[in-house]
């Protein structure tokens, strides 16, 4: 197997192979593909990584550390939070389990006792260049509010999140428009910027 560690040659960092985006969520992968296009060479691996409890950034970083060990190479992962301001940021990283158990209506009901229905969607990408490298994080946030579900129900909590300045929920928006303002789109812009600045090169089989 190719060396797992990143090394520096001349002015650039050489990665042993292209970055593997690790996720158990096919929809996330679809969005990442659509947003990154050809800008960063990456492959994907479907794996449900264990998730810590704790602060969102630590959860994302720990996913990257575990993924880099699994893959034995450079990885990109992300963790998504939906944070209700009235609930001091909860459900946050636990939104997946809240959504599974109580659904869109239950999530709206959580806010029944509060006038403040505002929320933000947050996406934290973590890039680990190898199994022993400290992950770097890239954070995208989009402010909005929680509304009764509207629009197609094919991606998580999209139907109940209406970004500020829009009449439509994420689910109702055309995909390209959503990606321009979404938490995932913003975070991936930072990832792209990092790749442009770092100018990684990838070792191919012919050079090993
Ligand atoms: N853009 C989005 N719009 C709506 N729902 C989303 C969006 N992104 C993620 N979700 C959902 C999917 C999950 O239920 C939850 C996020 O949990 P998270 O742990 O980040 O994803 P996941 O467990 O499905 O994939 P992964 O394997 O990458 O962790 O929010
Ligand atoms: Mg997850």
Coordinates of C-alpha atoms and ligand atoms in Angstrom, one line a residue:
X1 CA 0.0 0.0 0.0
X2 CA 1.2 3.5 -0.7
X3 CA 2.7 5.6 2.1
X4 CA 0.0 7.1 4.2
X5 CA 1.8 10.2 5.3
X6 CA 1.8 13.5 3.5
X7 CA 5.3 14.7 2.6
X8 CA 6.8 18.0 1.5
X9 CA 8.6 18.3 -1.8
X10 CA 9.9 21.7 -2.9
X11 CA 7.2 24.2 -2.0
X12 CA 4.2 21.8 -2.1
X13 CA 2.8 19.0 0.0
X14 CA 2.5 15.7 -1.8
X15 CA -0.3 13.5 -0.7
X16 CA 0.0 9.7 -1.2
X17 CA -3.3 9.6 -3.1
X18 CA -6.4 11.7 -3.7
X19 CA -8.6 12.7 -0.8
X20 CA -11.3 10.2 0.3
X21 CA -14.6 11.8 1.3
X22 CA -16.1 9.5 4.0
X23 CA -19.8 9.6 4.8
X24 CA -22.6 7.2 5.3
X25 CA -25.1 9.6 3.8
X26 CA -25.6 9.4 0.0
X27 CA -27.4 12.7 -0.2
X28 CA -24.5 14.5 1.4
X29 CA -22.1 12.9 -1.1
X30 CA -24.4 14.1 -3.9
X31 CA -24.2 17.7 -2.7
X32 CA -20.5 17.6 -2.2
X33 CA -20.1 16.2 -5.7
X34 CA -22.3 18.9 -7.1
X35 CA -20.5 21.7 -5.3
X36 CA -16.9 20.6 -5.7
X37 CA -17.3 19.5 -9.4
X38 CA -13.8 19.0 -10.7
X39 CA -12.2 21.5 -8.4
X40 CA -10.7 19.0 -6.0
X41 CA -9.9 15.4 -7.0
X42 CA -11.6 13.1 -4.5
X43 CA -13.1 9.7 -4.2
X44 CA -15.7 8.6 -1.8
X45 CA -16.2 5.8 0.8
X46 CA -19.5 4.9 2.3
X47 CA -18.9 4.3 6.0
X48 CA -20.9 5.3 9.0
X49 CA -18.3 6.7 11.3
X50 CA -18.8 6.7 15.1
X51 CA -19.6 10.2 16.4
X52 CA -18.5 11.6 19.8
X53 CA -20.7 13.6 22.0
X54 CA -19.5 17.1 22.5
X55 CA -18.8 20.3 20.7
X56 CA -19.5 20.3 16.9
X57 CA -15.9 21.0 15.9
X58 CA -14.5 18.2 18.1
X59 CA -17.1 15.8 16.7
X60 CA -16.1 16.6 13.1
X61 CA -12.3 16.4 13.9
X62 CA -12.7 13.1 15.6
X63 CA -14.6 11.7 12.6
X64 CA -11.6 12.7 10.5
X65 CA -9.1 11.1 12.8
X66 CA -11.0 7.8 12.7
X67 CA -11.6 8.0 8.9
X68 CA -7.9 8.7 8.2
X69 CA -7.0 5.6 10.2
X70 CA -9.6 3.5 8.3
X71 CA -8.5 4.8 4.9
X72 CA -4.7 5.1 5.8
X73 CA -4.5 8.2 3.8
X74 CA -5.9 11.7 3.3
X75 CA -9.6 12.1 4.2
X76 CA -12.4 14.7 4.2
X77 CA -15.4 14.3 6.4
X78 CA -18.2 16.6 7.6
X79 CA -20.6 16.9 10.4
X80 CA -23.8 18.9 10.1
X81 CA -25.7 20.6 12.9
X82 CA -29.1 22.3 13.0
X83 CA -29.0 24.8 15.9
X84 CA -32.1 26.4 17.4
X85 CA -31.3 29.7 19.0
X86 CA -34.1 29.4 21.6
X87 CA -32.5 26.1 22.7
X88 CA -29.0 27.6 22.9
X89 CA -27.8 25.7 19.9
X90 CA -29.5 22.3 20.4
X91 CA -30.3 19.9 18.8
X92 CA -27.0 20.9 17.0
X93 CA -25.0 17.8 16.2
X94 CA -27.7 15.6 17.5
X95 CA -30.2 16.7 14.8
X96 CA -30.0 13.4 13.0
X97 CA -31.4 11.5 16.0
X98 CA -34.0 14.1 16.8
X99 CA -35.1 14.0 13.2
X100 CA -35.3 10.2 13.2
X101 CA -37.3 10.1 16.4
X102 CA -39.7 13.1 16.3
X103 CA -39.7 14.2 12.6
X104 CA -40.4 17.6 11.1
X105 CA -43.5 18.2 13.2
X106 CA -41.8 17.3 16.5
X107 CA -38.9 19.6 15.7
X108 CA -41.4 22.5 15.1
X109 CA -43.1 21.5 18.4
X110 CA -39.9 21.8 20.3
X111 CA -40.0 25.5 19.6
X112 CA -43.7 25.9 20.5
X113 CA -42.9 27.3 23.9
X114 CA -40.6 30.0 22.4
X115 CA -41.3 33.0 20.3
X116 CA -37.8 32.9 18.7
X117 CA -38.0 30.4 15.8
X118 CA -34.5 31.3 14.4
X119 CA -31.9 28.7 13.8
X120 CA -28.7 28.2 11.9
X121 CA -27.5 25.4 9.8
X122 CA -23.8 24.6 10.3
X123 CA -21.5 22.3 8.4
X124 CA -18.0 21.5 9.6
X125 CA -15.7 19.8 7.2
X126 CA -12.5 18.3 8.6
X127 CA -9.5 17.5 6.4
X128 CA -6.9 15.1 7.7
X129 CA -3.9 14.7 5.4
X130 CA -3.0 11.3 7.0
X131 CA -3.7 9.0 10.0
X132 CA -1.3 11.0 12.3
X133 CA -2.1 14.5 11.1
X134 CA -4.1 17.0 13.1
X135 CA -7.4 17.7 11.2
X136 CA -8.0 21.2 9.8
X137 CA -11.6 22.4 10.0
X138 CA -13.7 24.6 7.6
X139 CA -17.0 25.9 8.9
X140 CA -20.0 27.2 7.0
X141 CA -23.1 28.7 8.6
X142 CA -26.4 29.8 7.2
X143 CA -28.9 31.7 9.4
X144 CA -32.6 31.1 9.0
X145 CA -35.7 29.9 10.9
X146 CA -37.7 26.8 11.5
X147 CA -41.0 26.6 9.7
X148 CA -43.7 23.9 9.2
X149 CA -42.5 21.5 6.5
X150 CA -42.8 22.7 2.9
X151 CA -41.3 21.1 -0.3
X152 CA -40.0 17.7 -1.3
X153 CA -39.0 15.5 1.5
X154 CA -35.9 13.9 0.2
X155 CA -33.2 15.4 2.3
X156 CA -33.3 15.4 6.1
X157 CA -34.6 18.7 7.6
X158 CA -34.4 20.7 4.4
X159 CA -38.3 21.2 4.4
X160 CA -38.3 22.9 7.8
X161 CA -35.3 25.3 7.3
X162 CA -36.0 28.6 5.6
X163 CA -32.9 30.7 5.2
X164 CA -33.1 34.4 6.0
X165 CA -33.9 36.6 3.0
X166 CA -35.8 33.8 1.2
X167 CA -39.4 32.8 0.9
X168 CA -38.6 29.2 0.2
X169 CA -37.3 26.5 2.4
X170 CA -34.1 24.7 1.5
X171 CA -36.3 21.9 0.1
X172 CA -38.2 24.2 -2.2
X173 CA -35.2 26.0 -3.6
X174 CA -33.5 25.0 -6.8
X175 CA -30.4 23.1 -6.0
X176 CA -27.9 25.5 -7.5
X177 CA -29.5 28.4 -5.5
X178 CA -29.4 26.4 -2.3
X179 CA -25.7 25.5 -2.8
X180 CA -24.8 29.1 -3.2
X181 CA -26.1 30.1 0.2
X182 CA -26.1 26.8 2.1
X183 CA -24.0 26.0 5.1
X184 CA -22.4 23.1 3.0
X185 CA -21.7 25.4 0.0
X186 CA -20.0 28.0 2.2
X187 CA -17.9 25.5 4.0
X188 CA -16.8 23.9 0.7
X189 CA -15.8 27.3 -0.6
X190 CA -13.3 27.5 2.2
X191 CA -12.1 23.9 1.5
X192 CA -11.6 24.9 -2.2
X193 CA -9.7 28.0 -1.1
X194 CA -7.5 25.9 1.1
X195 CA -6.7 23.5 -1.8
X196 CA -6.0 26.4 -4.1
X197 CA -3.6 27.9 -1.6
X198 CA -1.9 24.7 -0.4
X199 CA -1.4 23.5 -4.0
X200 CA -1.3 19.8 -3.0
X201 CA 0.0 17.4 -5.5
X202 CA -1.0 13.8 -5.6
X203 CA 1.4 10.9 -5.9
X204 CA 0.2 8.6 -8.6
X205 CA 1.0 4.9 -8.9
X206 CA 3.6 5.5 -11.6
X207 CA 5.7 7.5 -9.1
X208 CA 5.8 4.9 -6.4
Ligands
LIG1 N1 -28.1 20.0 3.8 C1 -28.9 19.3 4.6 N2 -30.2 19.5 4.6 C2 -31.0 18.8 5.3 N3 -30.6 17.8 6.1 C3 -29.3 17.6 6.2 C4 -28.4 18.3 5.4 N4 -27.2 17.8 5.7 C5 -27.4 16.8 6.6 N5 -28.6 16.6 6.9 C6 -29.2 15.7 7.9 C7 -28.7 14.3 7.7 C8 -28.5 13.9 9.1 O1 -29.8 13.5 9.6 C9 -28.1 15.1 9.9 C10 -26.7 15.4 10.0 O2 -26.0 14.4 10.7 P1 -24.6 13.9 10.2 O3 -24.0 13.1 11.3 O4 -23.8 15.1 9.8 O5 -24.9 13.1 8.9 P2 -25.0 11.6 8.6 O6 -24.8 10.8 9.8 O7 -26.2 11.4 7.8 O8 -23.8 11.3 7.6 P3 -22.2 11.1 8.0 O9 -22.0 9.6 7.8 O10 -21.4 12.0 7.1 O11 -22.1 11.5 9.5 O12 -28.7 16.2 9.1
LIG2 MG1 -23.3 11.1 11.1

